[in-house]
PDB file of C-alpha atoms in Angstrom:
ATOM      1  CA  MET A  15      35.186  58.708   9.011  1.00 49.00           C
ATOM      2  CA  ALA A  16      36.225  58.842   5.366  1.00 50.00           C
ATOM      3  CA  SER A  17      35.409  61.722   3.089  1.00 48.00           C
ATOM      4  CA  SER A  18      36.587  62.470  -0.419  1.00 48.00           C
ATOM      5  CA  SER A  19      35.740  65.271  -2.778  1.00 49.00           C
ATOM      6  CA  THR A  20      35.872  62.980  -5.845  1.00 51.00           C
ATOM      7  CA  SER A  21      33.590  60.280  -4.458  1.00 47.00           C
ATOM      8  CA  ALA A  22      29.853  60.345  -5.095  1.00 51.00           C
ATOM      9  CA  LEU A  23      29.086  58.405  -1.923  1.00 51.00           C
ATOM     10  CA  THR A  24      30.636  59.176   1.420  1.00 50.00           C
ATOM     11  CA  ILE A  25      30.234  57.704   4.848  1.00 50.00           C
ATOM     12  CA  SER A  26      29.280  60.072   7.614  1.00 48.00           C
ATOM     13  CA  SER A  27      30.116  59.617  11.265  1.00 50.00           C
ATOM     14  CA  SER A  28      26.791  57.832  11.890  1.00 49.00           C
ATOM     15  CA  SER A  29      27.709  55.035   9.397  1.00 48.00           C
ATOM     16  CA  THR A  30      25.009  55.883   6.829  1.00 51.00           C
ATOM     17  CA  PHE A  31      25.495  56.384   3.125  1.00 54.00           C
ATOM     18  CA  VAL A  32      25.434  59.947   1.844  1.00 52.00           C
ATOM     19  CA  ASP A  33      24.781  60.717  -1.798  1.00 54.00           C
ATOM     20  CA  THR A  34      26.445  64.049  -2.633  1.00 57.00           C
ATOM     21  CA  LYS A  35      24.864  64.306  -6.111  1.00 58.00           C
ATOM     22  CA  ALA A  36      21.266  63.561  -5.021  1.00 52.00           C
ATOM     23  CA  PRO A  37      18.889  66.522  -4.793  1.00 55.00           C
ATOM     24  CA  ARG A  38      18.114  67.677  -1.290  1.00 53.00           C
ATOM     25  CA  GLN A  39      14.877  66.453   0.214  1.00 51.00           C
ATOM     26  CA  SER A  40      12.322  68.405   2.202  1.00 53.00           C
ATOM     27  CA  ALA A  41      12.950  69.592   5.737  1.00 50.00           C
ATOM     28  CA  GLY A  42      11.061  66.612   7.179  1.00 52.00           C
ATOM     29  CA  ALA A  43      13.755  64.167   6.051  1.00 51.00           C
ATOM     30  CA  SER A  44      17.463  64.330   6.733  1.00 53.00           C
ATOM     31  CA  PRO A  45      19.145  66.423   4.005  1.00 59.00           C
ATOM     32  CA  GLN A  46      22.141  64.108   3.588  1.00 72.00           C
ATOM     33  CA  CYS A  47      20.778  60.582   4.159  1.00 69.00           C
ATOM     34  CA  VAL A  48      19.174  58.296   1.603  1.00 76.00           C
ATOM     35  CA  SER A  49      16.377  56.359   3.262  1.00 79.00           C
ATOM     36  CA  LEU A  50      14.728  53.102   2.295  1.00 80.00           C
ATOM     37  CA  PRO A  51      10.970  52.878   1.888  1.00 82.00           C
ATOM     38  CA  THR A  52       9.141  51.452   4.853  1.00 85.00           C
ATOM     39  CA  LEU A  53       7.615  48.001   4.644  1.00 82.00           C
ATOM     40  CA  PRO A  54       3.866  47.591   4.932  1.00 84.00           C
ATOM     41  CA  PRO A  55       2.629  46.100   8.210  1.00 83.00           C
ATOM     42  CA  PRO A  56       2.321  42.315   8.252  1.00 78.00           C
ATOM     43  CA  PRO A  57      -1.126  40.963   7.441  1.00 75.00           C
ATOM     44  CA  VAL A  58      -3.274  40.089  10.405  1.00 71.00           C
ATOM     45  CA  GLN A  59      -3.768  36.329  10.553  1.00 65.00           C
ATOM     46  CA  THR A  60      -7.281  35.486  11.476  1.00 62.00           C
ATOM     47  CA  GLN A  61      -8.280  31.956  12.242  1.00 58.00           C
ATOM     48  CA  LYS A  62     -11.057  31.148   9.798  1.00 64.00           C
ATOM     49  CA  ARG A  63     -11.703  27.648  11.107  1.00 60.00           C
ATOM     50  CA  PRO A  64     -11.509  27.615  14.900  1.00 58.00           C
ATOM     51  CA  TRP A  65     -13.471  24.351  15.001  1.00 58.00           C
ATOM     52  CA  LYS A  66     -10.541  22.492  13.415  1.00 61.00           C
ATOM     53  CA  SER A  67      -8.142  23.411  16.202  1.00 66.00           C
ATOM     54  CA  THR A  68     -10.639  22.536  18.915  1.00 71.00           C
ATOM     55  CA  ALA A  69     -11.405  19.196  17.239  1.00 71.00           C
ATOM     56  CA  TYR A  70      -7.695  18.449  17.077  1.00 71.00           C
ATOM     57  CA  CYS A  71      -7.280  19.336  20.764  1.00 71.00           C
ATOM     58  CA  ARG A  72     -10.190  17.080  21.709  1.00 75.00           C
ATOM     59  CA  LYS A  73      -8.719  14.222  19.665  1.00 76.00           C
ATOM     60  CA  LEU A  74      -5.340  14.741  21.320  1.00 75.00           C
ATOM     61  CA  ALA A  75      -6.946  14.793  24.772  1.00 75.00           C
ATOM     62  CA  ARG A  76      -8.809  11.525  24.027  1.00 75.00           C
ATOM     63  CA  ASN A  77      -5.558   9.873  22.954  1.00 76.00           C
ATOM     64  CA  VAL A  78      -3.759  11.036  26.104  1.00 74.00           C
ATOM     65  CA  ILE A  79      -6.577   9.760  28.311  1.00 74.00           C
ATOM     66  CA  ALA A  80      -6.661   6.441  26.469  1.00 74.00           C
ATOM     67  CA  MET A  81      -2.895   6.035  26.884  1.00 72.00           C
ATOM     68  CA  ALA A  82      -3.115   6.881  30.571  1.00 73.00           C
ATOM     69  CA  THR A  83      -5.816   4.280  31.191  1.00 76.00           C
ATOM     70  CA  GLY A  84      -3.999   1.649  29.119  1.00 72.00           C
ATOM     71  CA  GLU A  85      -6.639   1.420  26.424  1.00 70.00           C
ATOM     72  CA  ALA A  86      -5.858   1.813  22.753  1.00 64.00           C
ATOM     73  CA  PRO A  87      -7.154   4.975  21.091  1.00 56.00           C
ATOM     74  CA  ALA A  88     -10.234   4.510  18.915  1.00 56.00           C
ATOM     75  CA  GLU A  89      -8.344   5.120  15.655  1.00 57.00           C
ATOM     76  CA  VAL A  90      -5.654   2.570  16.470  1.00 52.00           C
ATOM     77  CA  ALA A  91      -8.075  -0.081  17.694  1.00 49.00           C
ATOM     78  CA  THR A  92     -10.172  -0.038  14.531  1.00 50.00           C
ATOM     79  CA  ALA A  93      -7.358   0.303  11.998  1.00 59.00           C
ATOM     80  CA  GLU A  94      -5.777  -2.894  10.669  1.00 74.00           C
ATOM     81  CA  THR A  95      -2.126  -3.108   9.769  1.00 76.00           C
ATOM     82  CA  PRO A  96      -1.348  -4.016   6.172  1.00 85.00           C
ATOM     83  CA  GLU A  97      -0.591  -7.631   5.352  1.00 89.00           C
ATOM     84  CA  ILE A  98       3.027  -6.955   4.415  1.00 89.00           C
ATOM     85  CA  ILE A  99       3.718  -5.376   7.806  1.00 89.00           C
ATOM     86  CA  GLN A 100       2.182  -8.380   9.550  1.00 88.00           C
ATOM     87  CA  THR A 101       4.361 -10.696   7.447  1.00 89.00           C
ATOM     88  CA  VAL A 102       7.486  -8.731   8.331  1.00 87.00           C
ATOM     89  CA  GLN A 103       6.560  -8.732  12.024  1.00 89.00           C
ATOM     90  CA  GLU A 104       6.015 -12.506  11.976  1.00 90.00           C
ATOM     91  CA  ALA A 105       9.361 -13.045  10.226  1.00 89.00           C
ATOM     92  CA  TRP A 106      11.099 -10.777  12.755  1.00 90.00           C
ATOM     93  CA  ASP A 107       9.530 -12.703  15.647  1.00 90.00           C
ATOM     94  CA  LYS A 108      10.885 -15.983  14.200  1.00 90.00           C
ATOM     95  CA  VAL A 109      14.470 -14.651  14.118  1.00 88.00           C
ATOM     96  CA  GLU A 110      16.518 -16.016  17.007  1.00 89.00           C
ATOM     97  CA  ASP A 111      19.623 -13.816  16.767  1.00 90.00           C
ATOM     98  CA  LYS A 112      18.189 -10.333  16.258  1.00 90.00           C
ATOM     99  CA  TYR A 113      21.534  -8.691  17.039  1.00 93.00           C
ATOM    100  CA  ALA A 114      23.280 -10.500  14.165  1.00 92.00           C
ATOM    101  CA  VAL A 115      20.486  -9.731  11.715  1.00 91.00           C
ATOM    102  CA  SER A 116      20.490  -6.068  12.729  1.00 93.00           C
ATOM    103  CA  SER A 117      24.282  -5.917  12.382  1.00 95.00           C
ATOM    104  CA  LEU A 118      24.084  -7.469   8.915  1.00 94.00           C
ATOM    105  CA  ALA A 119      21.409  -4.975   7.898  1.00 94.00           C
ATOM    106  CA  VAL A 120      23.534  -2.038   9.061  1.00 96.00           C
ATOM    107  CA  ALA A 121      26.605  -3.499   7.331  1.00 97.00           C
ATOM    108  CA  GLY A 122      24.559  -3.893   4.148  1.00 96.00           C
ATOM    109  CA  VAL A 123      23.430  -0.267   4.254  1.00 96.00           C
ATOM    110  CA  VAL A 124      27.012   0.917   4.847  1.00 97.00           C
ATOM    111  CA  ALA A 125      28.282  -1.277   1.982  1.00 97.00           C
ATOM    112  CA  LEU A 126      25.571   0.068  -0.326  1.00 97.00           C
ATOM    113  CA  TRP A 127      26.452   3.643   0.615  1.00 96.00           C
ATOM    114  CA  GLY A 128      30.164   2.990   0.057  1.00 96.00           C
ATOM    115  CA  SER A 129      29.614   1.286  -3.282  1.00 96.00           C
ATOM    116  CA  THR A 130      27.460   4.136  -4.571  1.00 95.00           C
ATOM    117  CA  GLY A 131      30.204   6.578  -3.581  1.00 94.00           C
ATOM    118  CA  MET A 132      32.816   4.471  -5.360  1.00 93.00           C
ATOM    119  CA  ILE A 133      30.678   4.150  -8.494  1.00 90.00           C
ATOM    120  CA  SER A 134      30.023   7.894  -8.604  1.00 91.00           C
ATOM    121  CA  ALA A 135      33.767   8.544  -8.201  1.00 91.00           C
ATOM    122  CA  ILE A 136      34.554   6.179 -11.086  1.00 86.00           C
ATOM    123  CA  ASP A 137      31.814   7.784 -13.167  1.00 85.00           C
ATOM    124  CA  ARG A 138      33.507  11.186 -12.803  1.00 89.00           C
ATOM    125  CA  LEU A 139      36.736   9.937 -14.388  1.00 88.00           C
ATOM    126  CA  PRO A 140      37.022  10.984 -18.031  1.00 87.00           C
ATOM    127  CA  LEU A 141      37.476   7.696 -19.963  1.00 88.00           C
ATOM    128  CA  ILE A 142      36.477   4.957 -17.526  1.00 87.00           C
ATOM    129  CA  PRO A 143      32.651   5.069 -17.977  1.00 86.00           C
ATOM    130  CA  GLY A 144      32.915   4.748 -21.756  1.00 89.00           C
ATOM    131  CA  VAL A 145      35.403   1.887 -21.520  1.00 92.00           C
ATOM    132  CA  LEU A 146      33.251   0.060 -18.968  1.00 91.00           C
ATOM    133  CA  GLU A 147      30.212   0.510 -21.185  1.00 93.00           C
ATOM    134  CA  LEU A 148      32.069  -1.028 -24.133  1.00 95.00           C
ATOM    135  CA  VAL A 149      33.206  -3.937 -21.955  1.00 96.00           C
ATOM    136  CA  GLY A 150      29.599  -4.514 -20.875  1.00 96.00           C
ATOM    137  CA  ILE A 151      28.310  -4.443 -24.438  1.00 97.00           C
ATOM    138  CA  GLY A 152      31.061  -6.815 -25.545  1.00 97.00           C
ATOM    139  CA  TYR A 153      30.412  -9.272 -22.709  1.00 97.00           C
ATOM    140  CA  SER A 154      26.659  -9.188 -23.346  1.00 97.00           C
ATOM    141  CA  GLY A 155      27.242  -9.964 -27.017  1.00 96.00           C
ATOM    142  CA  TRP A 156      29.643 -12.812 -26.177  1.00 96.00           C
ATOM    143  CA  PHE A 157      27.201 -14.278 -23.611  1.00 95.00           C
ATOM    144  CA  ALA A 158      24.297 -14.121 -26.094  1.00 95.00           C
ATOM    145  CA  TYR A 159      26.370 -15.794 -28.831  1.00 95.00           C
ATOM    146  CA  LYS A 160      27.750 -18.477 -26.503  1.00 94.00           C
ATOM    147  CA  ASN A 161      24.525 -19.348 -24.627  1.00 93.00           C
ATOM    148  CA  LEU A 162      21.450 -18.066 -26.482  1.00 92.00           C
ATOM    149  CA  VAL A 163      21.953 -18.352 -30.235  1.00 94.00           C
ATOM    150  CA  PHE A 164      21.886 -22.136 -30.651  1.00 93.00           C
ATOM    151  CA  LYS A 165      19.196 -24.426 -29.216  1.00 93.00           C
ATOM    152  CA  PRO A 166      21.478 -26.941 -27.400  1.00 93.00           C
ATOM    153  CA  ASP A 167      23.295 -24.070 -25.683  1.00 94.00           C
ATOM    154  CA  ARG A 168      19.981 -22.505 -24.576  1.00 95.00           C
ATOM    155  CA  GLU A 169      18.793 -25.811 -23.132  1.00 95.00           C
ATOM    156  CA  ALA A 170      22.090 -26.308 -21.280  1.00 95.00           C
ATOM    157  CA  LEU A 171      21.864 -22.781 -19.811  1.00 95.00           C
ATOM    158  CA  LEU A 172      18.250 -23.328 -18.774  1.00 95.00           C
ATOM    159  CA  GLN A 173      19.154 -26.642 -17.109  1.00 96.00           C
ATOM    160  CA  LYS A 174      22.063 -24.981 -15.282  1.00 95.00           C
ATOM    161  CA  VAL A 175      19.741 -22.214 -13.986  1.00 94.00           C
ATOM    162  CA  LYS A 176      17.190 -24.805 -12.784  1.00 94.00           C
ATOM    163  CA  ASP A 177      19.912 -26.853 -11.037  1.00 94.00           C
ATOM    164  CA  THR A 178      21.249 -23.743  -9.291  1.00 93.00           C
ATOM    165  CA  TYR A 179      17.721 -22.790  -8.207  1.00 91.00           C
ATOM    166  CA  LYS A 180      17.100 -26.251  -6.746  1.00 90.00           C
ATOM    167  CA  GLU A 181      20.478 -26.151  -4.985  1.00 90.00           C
ATOM    168  CA  ILE A 182      19.686 -22.811  -3.352  1.00 88.00           C
ATOM    169  CA  ILE A 183      16.022 -23.385  -2.515  1.00 85.00           C
ATOM    170  CA  GLY A 184      16.197 -27.115  -1.969  1.00 77.00           C
ATOM    171  CA  SER A 185      14.163 -29.757  -3.710  1.00 65.00           C
ATOM    172  CA  SER A 186      10.658 -30.098  -2.337  1.00 54.00           C
TER     173      SER A 186
END
């Protein structure tokens, strides 16, 4: 293909690299080709614990048979579900409009994903994060001075929080 007298490496017609300055090798190897060392053979993988695979196969076969007969597998029948999962299942069973609740959940996840993208985009702007941090510190200071420093203001804030709680939860 290409050959040059000034180049140290040339490409022969068999698309292998030829090093013109390298010393010639023995007659067993090609005199013009540079060869890579051979890799050692891969290690033979022996199974040291054949009993584990047979136990797993037996367990799998038991589960398949139990499913085919309609019985619950032994592990499932004896295991109890955690209390929180039972509570969630009971709450889900009480829901009348499952489609609306599922749609709201998906909309909430999409809104959360979108808001995190928007916040990360704002965070990449050069001055905005610092300005927003100063605004937050300033508002926190103003809120503490207005509602927490003096006793009558604290009591009024606490009463407002209790009234809002009763309005949301309902008085019982």
